[in-house]
Coordinates of C-alpha atoms in Angstrom, one line a residue:
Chain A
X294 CA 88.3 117.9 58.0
X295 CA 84.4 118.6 59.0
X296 CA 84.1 115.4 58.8
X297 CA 86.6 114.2 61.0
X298 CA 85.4 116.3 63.7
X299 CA 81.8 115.4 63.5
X300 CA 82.3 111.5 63.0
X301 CA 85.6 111.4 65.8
X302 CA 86.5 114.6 67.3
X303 CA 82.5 115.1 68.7
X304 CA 82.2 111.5 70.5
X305 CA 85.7 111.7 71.5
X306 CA 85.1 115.2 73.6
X307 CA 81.6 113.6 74.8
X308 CA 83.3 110.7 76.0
X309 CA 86.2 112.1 77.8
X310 CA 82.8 114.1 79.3
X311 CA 81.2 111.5 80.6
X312 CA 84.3 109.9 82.4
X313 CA 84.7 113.5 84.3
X314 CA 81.7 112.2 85.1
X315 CA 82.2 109.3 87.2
X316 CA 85.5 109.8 87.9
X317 CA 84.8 113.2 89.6
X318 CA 82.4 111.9 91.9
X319 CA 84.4 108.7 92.7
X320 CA 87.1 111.2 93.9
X321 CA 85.1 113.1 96.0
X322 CA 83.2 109.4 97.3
X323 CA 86.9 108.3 98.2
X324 CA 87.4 111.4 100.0
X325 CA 84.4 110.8 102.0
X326 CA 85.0 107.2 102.4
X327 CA 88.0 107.9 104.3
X328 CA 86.5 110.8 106.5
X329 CA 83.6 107.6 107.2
X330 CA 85.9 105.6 108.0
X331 CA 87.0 107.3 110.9
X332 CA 83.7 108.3 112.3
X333 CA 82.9 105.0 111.8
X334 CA 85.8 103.9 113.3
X335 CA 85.8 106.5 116.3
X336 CA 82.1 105.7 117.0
X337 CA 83.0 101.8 117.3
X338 CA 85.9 102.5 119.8
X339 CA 83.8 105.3 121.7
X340 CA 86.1 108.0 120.4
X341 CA 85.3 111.0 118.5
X342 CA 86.8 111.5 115.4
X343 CA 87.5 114.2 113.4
X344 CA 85.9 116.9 114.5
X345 CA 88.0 120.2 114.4
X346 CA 88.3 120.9 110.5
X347 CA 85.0 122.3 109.5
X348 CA 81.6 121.2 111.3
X349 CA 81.0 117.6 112.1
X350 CA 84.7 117.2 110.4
X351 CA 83.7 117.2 107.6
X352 CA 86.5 119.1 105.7
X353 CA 89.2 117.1 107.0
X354 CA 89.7 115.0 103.7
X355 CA 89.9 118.4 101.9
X356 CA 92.7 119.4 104.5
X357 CA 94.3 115.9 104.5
X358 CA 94.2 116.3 100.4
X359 CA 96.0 119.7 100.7
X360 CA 98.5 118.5 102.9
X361 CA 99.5 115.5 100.6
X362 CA 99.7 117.9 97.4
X363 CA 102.2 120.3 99.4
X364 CA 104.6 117.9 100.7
X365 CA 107.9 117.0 99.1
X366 CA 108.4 113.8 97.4
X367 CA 111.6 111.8 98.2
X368 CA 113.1 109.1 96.1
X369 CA 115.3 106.7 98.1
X370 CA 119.0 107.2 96.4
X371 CA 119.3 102.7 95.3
X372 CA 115.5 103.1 93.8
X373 CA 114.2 102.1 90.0
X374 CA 113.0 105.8 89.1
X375 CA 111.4 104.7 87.0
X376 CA 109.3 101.5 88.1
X377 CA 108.9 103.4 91.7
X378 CA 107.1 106.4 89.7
X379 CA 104.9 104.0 87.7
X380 CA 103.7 101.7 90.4
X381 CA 101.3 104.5 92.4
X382 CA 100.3 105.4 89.0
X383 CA 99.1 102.0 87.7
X384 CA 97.7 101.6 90.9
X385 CA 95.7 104.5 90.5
X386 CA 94.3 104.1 87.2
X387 CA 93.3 100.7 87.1
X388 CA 91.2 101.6 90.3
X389 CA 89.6 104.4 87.9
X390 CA 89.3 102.6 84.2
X391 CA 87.7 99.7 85.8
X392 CA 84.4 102.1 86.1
X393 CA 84.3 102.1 82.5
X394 CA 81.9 99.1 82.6
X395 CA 79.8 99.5 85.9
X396 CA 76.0 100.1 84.9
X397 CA 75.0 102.8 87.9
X398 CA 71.3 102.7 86.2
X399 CA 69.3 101.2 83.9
X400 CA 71.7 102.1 80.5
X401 CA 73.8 104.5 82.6
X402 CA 76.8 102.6 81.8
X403 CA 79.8 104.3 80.1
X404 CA 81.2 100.9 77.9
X405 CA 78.2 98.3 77.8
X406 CA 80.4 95.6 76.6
X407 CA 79.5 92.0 76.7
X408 CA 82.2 90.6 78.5
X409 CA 82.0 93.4 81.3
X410 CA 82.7 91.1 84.3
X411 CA 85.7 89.5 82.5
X412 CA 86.9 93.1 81.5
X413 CA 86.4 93.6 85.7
X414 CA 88.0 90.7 86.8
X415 CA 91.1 91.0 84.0
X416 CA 91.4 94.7 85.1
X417 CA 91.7 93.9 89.4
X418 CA 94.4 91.1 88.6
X419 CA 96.7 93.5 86.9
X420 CA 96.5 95.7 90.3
X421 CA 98.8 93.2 91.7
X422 CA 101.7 94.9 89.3
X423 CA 101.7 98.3 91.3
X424 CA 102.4 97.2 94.5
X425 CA 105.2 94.7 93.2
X426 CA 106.6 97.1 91.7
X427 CA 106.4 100.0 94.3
X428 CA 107.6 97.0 96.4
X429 CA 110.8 96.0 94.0
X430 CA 111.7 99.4 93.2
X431 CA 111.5 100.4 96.5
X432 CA 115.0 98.4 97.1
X433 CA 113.9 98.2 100.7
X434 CA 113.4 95.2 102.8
X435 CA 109.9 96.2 104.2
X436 CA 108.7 97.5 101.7
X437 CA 110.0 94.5 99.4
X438 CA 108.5 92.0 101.8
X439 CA 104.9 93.3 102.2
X440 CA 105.1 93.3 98.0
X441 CA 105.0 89.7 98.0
X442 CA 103.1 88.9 100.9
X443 CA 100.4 91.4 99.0
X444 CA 100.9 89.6 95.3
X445 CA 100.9 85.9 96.6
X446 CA 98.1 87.0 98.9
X447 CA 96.0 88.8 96.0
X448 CA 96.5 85.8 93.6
X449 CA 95.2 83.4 96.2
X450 CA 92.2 84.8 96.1
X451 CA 91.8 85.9 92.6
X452 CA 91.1 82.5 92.5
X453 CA 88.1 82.0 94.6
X454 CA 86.7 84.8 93.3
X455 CA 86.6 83.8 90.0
X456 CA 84.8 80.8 90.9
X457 CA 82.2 82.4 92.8
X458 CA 81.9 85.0 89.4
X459 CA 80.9 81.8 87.4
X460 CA 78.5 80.6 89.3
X461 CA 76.9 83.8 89.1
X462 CA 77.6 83.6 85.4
X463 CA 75.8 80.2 85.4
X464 CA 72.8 81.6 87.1
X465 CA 72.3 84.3 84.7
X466 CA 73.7 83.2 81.5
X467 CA 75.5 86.2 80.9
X468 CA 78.9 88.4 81.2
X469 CA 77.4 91.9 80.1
X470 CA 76.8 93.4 83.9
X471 CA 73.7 95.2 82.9
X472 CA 71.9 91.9 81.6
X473 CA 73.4 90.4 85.3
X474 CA 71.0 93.0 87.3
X475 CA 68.3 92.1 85.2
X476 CA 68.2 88.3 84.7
X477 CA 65.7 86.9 86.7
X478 CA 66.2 84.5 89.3
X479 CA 64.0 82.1 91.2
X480 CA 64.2 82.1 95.0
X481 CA 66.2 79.0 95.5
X482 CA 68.5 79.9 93.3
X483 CA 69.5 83.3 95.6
X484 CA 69.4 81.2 98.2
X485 CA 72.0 78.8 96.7
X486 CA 74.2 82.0 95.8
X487 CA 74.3 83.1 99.1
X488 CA 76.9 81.2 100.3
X489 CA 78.8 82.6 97.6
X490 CA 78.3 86.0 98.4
X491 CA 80.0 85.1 102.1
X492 CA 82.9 84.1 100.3
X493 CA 83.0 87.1 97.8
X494 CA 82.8 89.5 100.3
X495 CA 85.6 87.9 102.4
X496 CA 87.9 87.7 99.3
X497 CA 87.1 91.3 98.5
X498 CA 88.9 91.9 101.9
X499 CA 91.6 90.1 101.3
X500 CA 91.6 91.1 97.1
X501 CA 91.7 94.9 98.4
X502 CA 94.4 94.2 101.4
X503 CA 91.9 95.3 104.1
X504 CA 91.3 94.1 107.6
X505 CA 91.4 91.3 108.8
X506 CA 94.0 90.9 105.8
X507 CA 96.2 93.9 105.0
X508 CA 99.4 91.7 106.0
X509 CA 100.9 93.6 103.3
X510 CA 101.1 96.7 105.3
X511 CA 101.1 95.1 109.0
X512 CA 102.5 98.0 110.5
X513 CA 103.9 96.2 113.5
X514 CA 105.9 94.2 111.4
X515 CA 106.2 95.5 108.5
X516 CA 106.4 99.6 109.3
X517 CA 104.3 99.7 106.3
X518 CA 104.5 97.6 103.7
X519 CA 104.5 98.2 99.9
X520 CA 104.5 102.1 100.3
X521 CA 107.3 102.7 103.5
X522 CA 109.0 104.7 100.7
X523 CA 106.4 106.3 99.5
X524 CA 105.7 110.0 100.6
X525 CA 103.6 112.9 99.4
X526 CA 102.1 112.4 95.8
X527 CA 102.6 108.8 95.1
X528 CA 101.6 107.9 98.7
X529 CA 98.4 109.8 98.1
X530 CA 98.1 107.8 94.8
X531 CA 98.1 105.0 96.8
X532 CA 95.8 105.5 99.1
X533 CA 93.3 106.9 97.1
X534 CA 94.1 103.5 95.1
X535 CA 93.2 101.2 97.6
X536 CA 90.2 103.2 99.4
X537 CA 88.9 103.3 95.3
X538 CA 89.5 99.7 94.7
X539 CA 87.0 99.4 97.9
X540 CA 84.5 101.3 96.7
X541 CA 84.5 99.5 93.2
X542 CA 84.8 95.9 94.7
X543 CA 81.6 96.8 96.8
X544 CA 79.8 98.1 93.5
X545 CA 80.8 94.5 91.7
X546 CA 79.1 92.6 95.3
X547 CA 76.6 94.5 94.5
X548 CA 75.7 93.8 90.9
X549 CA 76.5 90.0 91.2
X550 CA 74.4 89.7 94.5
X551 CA 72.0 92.2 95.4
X552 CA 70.2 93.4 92.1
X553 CA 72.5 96.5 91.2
X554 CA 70.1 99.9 90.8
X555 CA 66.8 97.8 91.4
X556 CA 64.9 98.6 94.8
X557 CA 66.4 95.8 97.4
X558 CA 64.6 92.8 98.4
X559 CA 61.9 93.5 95.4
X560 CA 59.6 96.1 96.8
X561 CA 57.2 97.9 94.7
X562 CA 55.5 100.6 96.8
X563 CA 54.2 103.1 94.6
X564 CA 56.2 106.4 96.7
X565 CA 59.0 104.3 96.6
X566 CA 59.0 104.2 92.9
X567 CA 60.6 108.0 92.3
X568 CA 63.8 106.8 93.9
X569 CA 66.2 106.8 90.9
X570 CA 68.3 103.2 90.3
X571 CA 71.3 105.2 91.0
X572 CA 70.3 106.0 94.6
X573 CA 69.6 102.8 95.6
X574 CA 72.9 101.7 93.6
X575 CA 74.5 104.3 96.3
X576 CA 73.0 103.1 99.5
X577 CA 73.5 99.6 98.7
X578 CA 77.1 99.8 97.5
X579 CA 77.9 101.9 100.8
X580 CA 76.2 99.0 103.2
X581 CA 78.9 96.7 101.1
X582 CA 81.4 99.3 102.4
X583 CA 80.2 99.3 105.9
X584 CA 81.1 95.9 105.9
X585 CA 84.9 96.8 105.1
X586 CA 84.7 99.5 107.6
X587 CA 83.1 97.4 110.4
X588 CA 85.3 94.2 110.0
X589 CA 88.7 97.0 110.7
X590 CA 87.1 97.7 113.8
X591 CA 86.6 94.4 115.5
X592 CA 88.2 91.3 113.8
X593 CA 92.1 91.0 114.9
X594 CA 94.9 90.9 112.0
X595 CA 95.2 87.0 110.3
X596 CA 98.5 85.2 110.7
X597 CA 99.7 85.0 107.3
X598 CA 99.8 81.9 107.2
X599 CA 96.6 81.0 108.2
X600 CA 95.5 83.8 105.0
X601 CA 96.6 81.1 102.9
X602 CA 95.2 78.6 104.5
X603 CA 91.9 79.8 104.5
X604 CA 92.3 80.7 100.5
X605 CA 93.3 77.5 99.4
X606 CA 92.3 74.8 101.7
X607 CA 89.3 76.1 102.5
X608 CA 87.7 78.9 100.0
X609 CA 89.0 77.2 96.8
X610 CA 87.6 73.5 97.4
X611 CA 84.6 75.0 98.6
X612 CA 83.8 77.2 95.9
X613 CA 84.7 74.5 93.4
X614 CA 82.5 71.7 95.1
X615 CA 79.4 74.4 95.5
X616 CA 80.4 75.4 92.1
X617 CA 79.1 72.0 91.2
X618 CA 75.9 71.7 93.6
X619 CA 74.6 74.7 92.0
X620 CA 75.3 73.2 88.4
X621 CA 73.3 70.3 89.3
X622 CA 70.3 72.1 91.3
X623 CA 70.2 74.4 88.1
X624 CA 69.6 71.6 85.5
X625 CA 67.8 69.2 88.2
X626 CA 65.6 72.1 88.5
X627 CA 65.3 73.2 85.2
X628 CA 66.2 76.8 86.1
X629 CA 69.4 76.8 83.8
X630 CA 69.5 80.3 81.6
X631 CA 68.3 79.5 78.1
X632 CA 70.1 81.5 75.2
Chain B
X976 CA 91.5 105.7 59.5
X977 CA 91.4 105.9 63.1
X978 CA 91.4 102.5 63.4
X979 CA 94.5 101.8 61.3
X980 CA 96.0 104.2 63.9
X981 CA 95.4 102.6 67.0
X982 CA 96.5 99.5 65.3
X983 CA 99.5 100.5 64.5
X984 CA 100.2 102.1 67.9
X985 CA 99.2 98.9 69.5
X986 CA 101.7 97.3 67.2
X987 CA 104.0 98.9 67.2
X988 CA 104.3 99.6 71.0
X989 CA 103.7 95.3 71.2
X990 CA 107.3 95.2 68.9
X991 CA 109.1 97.5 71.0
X992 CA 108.4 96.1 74.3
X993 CA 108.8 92.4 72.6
X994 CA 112.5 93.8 71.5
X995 CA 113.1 95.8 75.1
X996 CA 112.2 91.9 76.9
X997 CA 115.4 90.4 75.2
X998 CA 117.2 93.6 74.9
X999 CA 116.7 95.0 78.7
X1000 CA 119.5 94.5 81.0
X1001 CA 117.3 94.3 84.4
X1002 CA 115.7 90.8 84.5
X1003 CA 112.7 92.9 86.3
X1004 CA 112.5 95.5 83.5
X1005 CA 112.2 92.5 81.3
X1006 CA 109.2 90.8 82.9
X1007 CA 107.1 94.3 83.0
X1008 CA 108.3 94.6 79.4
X1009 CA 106.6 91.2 78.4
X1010 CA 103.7 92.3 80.2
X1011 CA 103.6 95.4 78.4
X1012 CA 103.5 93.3 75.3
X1013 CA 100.7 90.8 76.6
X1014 CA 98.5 93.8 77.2
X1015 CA 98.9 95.3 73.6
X1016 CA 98.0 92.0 72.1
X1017 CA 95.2 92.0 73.8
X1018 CA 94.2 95.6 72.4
X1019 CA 95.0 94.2 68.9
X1020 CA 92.4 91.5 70.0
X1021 CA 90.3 93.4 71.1
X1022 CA 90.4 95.7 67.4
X1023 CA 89.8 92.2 66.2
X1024 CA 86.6 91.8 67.8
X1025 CA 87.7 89.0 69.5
X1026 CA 86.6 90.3 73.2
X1027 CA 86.6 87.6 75.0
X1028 CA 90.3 86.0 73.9
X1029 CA 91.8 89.7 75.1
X1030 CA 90.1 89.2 78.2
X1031 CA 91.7 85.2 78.6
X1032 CA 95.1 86.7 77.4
X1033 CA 94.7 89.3 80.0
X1034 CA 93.2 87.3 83.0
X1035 CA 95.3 84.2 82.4
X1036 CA 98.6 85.7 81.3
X1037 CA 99.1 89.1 82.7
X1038 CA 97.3 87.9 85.7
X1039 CA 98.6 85.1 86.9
X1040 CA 101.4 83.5 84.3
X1041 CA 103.4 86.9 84.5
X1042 CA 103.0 87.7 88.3
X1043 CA 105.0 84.3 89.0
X1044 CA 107.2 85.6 86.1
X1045 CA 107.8 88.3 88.3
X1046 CA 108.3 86.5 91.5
X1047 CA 110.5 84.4 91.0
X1048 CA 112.9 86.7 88.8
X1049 CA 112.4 89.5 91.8
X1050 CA 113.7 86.6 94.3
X1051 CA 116.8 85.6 92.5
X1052 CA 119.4 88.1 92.4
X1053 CA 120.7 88.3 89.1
X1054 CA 123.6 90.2 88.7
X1055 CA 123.2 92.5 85.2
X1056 CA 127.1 91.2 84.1
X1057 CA 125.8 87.5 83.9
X1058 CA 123.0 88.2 82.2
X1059 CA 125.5 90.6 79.5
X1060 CA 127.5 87.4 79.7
X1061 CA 126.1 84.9 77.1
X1062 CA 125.2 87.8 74.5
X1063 CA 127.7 87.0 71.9
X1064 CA 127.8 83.3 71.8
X1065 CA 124.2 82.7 71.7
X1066 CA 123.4 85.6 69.3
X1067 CA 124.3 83.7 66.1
X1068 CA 122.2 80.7 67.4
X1069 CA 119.1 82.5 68.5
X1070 CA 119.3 84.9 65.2
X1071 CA 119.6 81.0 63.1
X1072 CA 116.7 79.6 64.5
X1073 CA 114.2 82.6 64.4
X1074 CA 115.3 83.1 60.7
X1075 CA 114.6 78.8 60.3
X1076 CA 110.9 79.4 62.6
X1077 CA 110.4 82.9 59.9
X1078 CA 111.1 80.9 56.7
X1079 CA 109.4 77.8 57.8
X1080 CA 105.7 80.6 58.5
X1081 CA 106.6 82.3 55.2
X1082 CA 106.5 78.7 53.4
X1083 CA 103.6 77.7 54.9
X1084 CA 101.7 80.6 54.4
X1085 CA 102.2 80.9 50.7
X1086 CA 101.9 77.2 50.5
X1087 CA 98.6 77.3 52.0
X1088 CA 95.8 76.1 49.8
X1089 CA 92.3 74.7 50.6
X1090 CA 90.5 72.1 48.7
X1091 CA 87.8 73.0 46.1
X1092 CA 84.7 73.4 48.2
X1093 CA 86.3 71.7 51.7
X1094 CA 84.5 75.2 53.9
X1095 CA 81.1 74.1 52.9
X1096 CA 81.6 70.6 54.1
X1097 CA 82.9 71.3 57.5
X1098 CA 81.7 69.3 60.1
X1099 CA 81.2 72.3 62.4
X1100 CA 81.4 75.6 60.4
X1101 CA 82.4 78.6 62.2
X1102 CA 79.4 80.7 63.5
X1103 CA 78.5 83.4 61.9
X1104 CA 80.3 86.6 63.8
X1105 CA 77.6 88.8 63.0
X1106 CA 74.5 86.7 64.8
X1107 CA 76.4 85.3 67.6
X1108 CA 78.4 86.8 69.9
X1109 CA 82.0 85.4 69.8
X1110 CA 81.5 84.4 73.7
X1111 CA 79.0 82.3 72.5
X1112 CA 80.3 80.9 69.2
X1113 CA 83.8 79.7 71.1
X1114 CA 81.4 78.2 73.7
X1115 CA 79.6 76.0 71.3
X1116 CA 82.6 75.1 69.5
X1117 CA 84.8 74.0 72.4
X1118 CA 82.1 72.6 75.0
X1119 CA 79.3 70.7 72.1
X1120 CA 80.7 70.1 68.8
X1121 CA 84.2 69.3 70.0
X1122 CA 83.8 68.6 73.6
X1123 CA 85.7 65.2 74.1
X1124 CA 88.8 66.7 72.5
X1125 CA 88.4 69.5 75.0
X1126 CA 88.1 66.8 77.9
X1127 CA 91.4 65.1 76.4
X1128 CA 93.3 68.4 76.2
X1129 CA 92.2 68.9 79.9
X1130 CA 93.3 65.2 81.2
X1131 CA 96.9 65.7 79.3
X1132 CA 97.0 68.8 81.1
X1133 CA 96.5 67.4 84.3
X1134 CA 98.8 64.7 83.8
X1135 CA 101.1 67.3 82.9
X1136 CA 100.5 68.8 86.1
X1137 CA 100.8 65.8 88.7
X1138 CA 103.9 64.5 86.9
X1139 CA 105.4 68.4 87.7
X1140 CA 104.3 67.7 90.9
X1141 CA 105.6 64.3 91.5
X1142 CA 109.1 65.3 90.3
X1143 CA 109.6 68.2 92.6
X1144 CA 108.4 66.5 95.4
X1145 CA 110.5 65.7 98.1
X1146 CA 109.9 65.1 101.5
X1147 CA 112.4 66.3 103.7
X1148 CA 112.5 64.9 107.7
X1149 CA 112.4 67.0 110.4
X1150 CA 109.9 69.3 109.2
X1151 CA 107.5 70.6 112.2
X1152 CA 104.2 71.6 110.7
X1153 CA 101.3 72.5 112.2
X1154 CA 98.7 70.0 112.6
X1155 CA 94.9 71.9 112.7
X1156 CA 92.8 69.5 114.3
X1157 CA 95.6 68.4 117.2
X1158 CA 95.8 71.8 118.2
X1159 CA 92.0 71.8 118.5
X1160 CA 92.2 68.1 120.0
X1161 CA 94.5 69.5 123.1
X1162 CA 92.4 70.4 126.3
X1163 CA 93.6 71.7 129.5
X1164 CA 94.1 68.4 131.0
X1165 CA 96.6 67.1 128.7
X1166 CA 99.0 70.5 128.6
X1167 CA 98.4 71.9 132.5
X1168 CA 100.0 70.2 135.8
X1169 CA 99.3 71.8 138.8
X1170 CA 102.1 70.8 141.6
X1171 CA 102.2 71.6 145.4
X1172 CA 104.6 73.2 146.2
X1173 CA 106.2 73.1 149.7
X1174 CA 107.0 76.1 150.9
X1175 CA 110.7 76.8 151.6
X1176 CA 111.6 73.4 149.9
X1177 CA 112.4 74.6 146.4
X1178 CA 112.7 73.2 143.6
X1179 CA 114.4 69.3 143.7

């Protein structure tokens, strides 16, 4: 019995410690996220913001929180109990357990697999499932309606992104995210990525329903979308959901495409070199989010159609083609990632 | 010993949710239940060592194979009577051939025998699991030991693919469909008329 505790009961407890770990914080960066996106937002549109809860506003997510926690939760009388339970749920947690693998510092990494950015990229297509489901078991025509738009829209893009994830794979020889941040790359060959990263951080938008894309919840047509029915609790799952899918899509932009915890653009100053991986992890994941924040407040809502479009016509042949161009430049330039 | 546990919970939550797809009356219940399954293979994968498979299975399958699974069986409104409906006459034929496919597995396995010293004159021997990773051992057996077969596999596939395409094809007239670059062709000249009006004439 001793020795079941000491071989599984011990790393059990210390693991379950260290996801408290990230997962607290991420809750309380979510909460924050939403209270910067509305300064953000206010300050764009000369407004204000919140400003009466707290000073600056800055307990208005706590008071937002609170009010969510106390309201009642209705089921519509024709809904799947079941399946409209589950969906906010799965939503939820696959925006948490897809942390497992993120490397916020040099070996401060929860799961150091080595097939992290495949255990990322199978772990955001299943997100799909919650809103379909919150969608179908909603037995509501909105709410029905912005499901699919959101799944057909989400798997459009899957696509593209997972062509811009191998090329970064081809660069740097390698799935384990950690090994990513630290491969080293010649100049020409960030230069060649760029474009990619354009095209990830669009598809991000669109992977994460935001502006310019969140057709699935187009309030003007749709009232809502995917979560119309959806009230106290399980909305709040939701939201915190999609505001904690953001944060974790910027993190993966920033491990594919701009060096993870190392300082940015290379620097080595000698008073810079105190600065812990994890804060510059931080700042650069929130410019990623700024990004998210800034496109709300000035690009217009696409037509749906056009959303397609641009993911298949345009996004997919291109990806493919540079896909190829960057195969080529690689062994032409004998830069190709040797095992 | 904990390993044997999570193996048999992944198993055994992979059987029930394998019985609950034929069992369930909801067409939609069904789908989420054969997802439910595809995802507990991949944990037994995974238990297997065999990362990077439960990451295809997942990526591939859950992702992408299941979601139009899902689609399609959301958009058509099957009633649960019909599918009660063809229960009892198909249940003796559907129980007949699994127990033909289960007898046939049983066979070959106990049937199964290797020639005297056939593993050490493979052409391409498996890599060993414990120096490369199994990322890298699939890669080198697929894309340079046994790439032209991979290449063949891929052209029947696309074949495959175009002939799907070809057959549901069907262009119907009188479609109007938005043509990109005419839209961008049209200038003021060609869609503006400015007429002079006389005043108090109207319109002729």
């Amino acid at each position: 019995m001793a020795e079941f505790f000491s071989e599984y009961m011990l790393p059990v407890l210390w693991i379950a410690a260290k996801i408290m770990m990230i997962v607290l914080p991420l809750l309380g960066a979510v909460a924050y996220l939403t209270y910067a996106e509305r300064k953000v937002l206010a300050a764009m549109q000369l407004r204000q913001g919140p400003m009466m809860v707290g000073p600056f506003g800055l307990l208005q997510p706590l008071a937002d929180g609170l009010k969510l926690f106390s309201k009642e939760m209705i089921f519509p009388q024709q809904s799947s109990k079941i399946v409209f339970v589950l969906a906010p749920m799965l939503t939820f947690t696959l925006s948490l357990v897809a942390w497992a693998v993120i490397p916020f510092d040099e070996g401060l990494v929860l799961a150091d697999i080595n097939v992290g950015i495949l255990y990322l990229f199978a772990i955001s297509s299943l997100g799909v499932y919650g809103i379909l489901m919150a969608g179908w078991a909603s037995n509501s025509r909105y709410a029905f309606l912005g499901g699919l738009r959101s799944a057909a829209q989400m798997v459009s893009y899957e696509v593209s992104i997972g062509f811009v994830i191998v090329s970064v794979m081809l660069v740097t020889g390698s799935m384990n995210l950690s090994e990513i941040v630290l491969a080293e790359r010649v100049w020409w060959v960030d230069l060649l990525l760029f474009p990619m990263f354009v095209i990830f951080v669009i598809s991000i938008l669109a992977e994460t329903n935001r502006a310019p894309f969140d057709l699935p919840e187009g309030e003007s047509e749709l009232v809502g979308g995917y979560n119309v029915e959806y009230s106290a609790m399980t909305f709040a799952l939701f939201f915190l959901g999609e505001y904690a899918n953001m944060i974790l899509m910027s993190a993966i932009a920033v491990i594919l495409f701009l060096g993870g915890w190392l300082p940015p653009f290379g620097i080595e100053f000698a008073w810079l070199s105190w600065v812990p991986g994890i804060v510059w992890f931080g700042l650069k994941t929130a410019s990623v989010l700024f990004i998210f924040l800034w496109a709300r407040a000035t690009l217009p809502r696409y037509r749906y159609d056009q959303l397609m479009r641009l993911g298949w016509k345009v996004f997919l042949p291109f990806t493919l083609v540079w896909l190829v161009v960057i195969a080529g430049a690689l062994l032409a330039g004998d830069a190709l990632p040797v095992m | 010993m904990v390993e044997a546990l999570i193996f048999y919970m992944f198993a055994f939550v992979l059987i029930a949710s394998a019985v609950m797809v034929v069992v369930s009356r909801n067409p939609v219940h069904s789908v989420l239940f054969l997802v439910m399954a595809f995802f507990n293979t991949a944990g037994l994968f995974v238990l297997l060592g065999a990362e990077f498979i439960a990451m295809m299975l997942v990526i591939v399958y859950v992702g992408a194979v299941a979601v139009l699974f899902l689609f399609v069986v959301m958009m058509l409104e099957i009633g649960k009577v019909s599918m009660k409906e063809g229960m009892v006459t198909y249940l003796p034929v559907g129980l007949f051939v699994g127990l033909v496919l289960l007898a046939e597995l049983v066979f070959v396995y106990l049937g199964w025998e290797m020639a005297e010293g056939a593993a050490d004159r493979r052409l391409f021997p498996t890599p060993d699991a414990s120096e490369v990773a199994n990322t890298h051992a699939l890669g080198q057996i697929i894309y340079t030991h046994n790439v032209y077969l991979f290449q063949i596999s891929g052209l029947i596939l696309l074949v495959a693919m175009i002939g799907a395409i070809v057959l549901s094809l069907r262009t119907r007239p009188g479609v109007r469909k938005q043509d990109i670059a005419d839209q961008l062709d049209r200038r003021r000249e060609d869609a503006v008329e400015l007429h002079k009006v006389e005043s108090g004439a109207g319109i002729k």
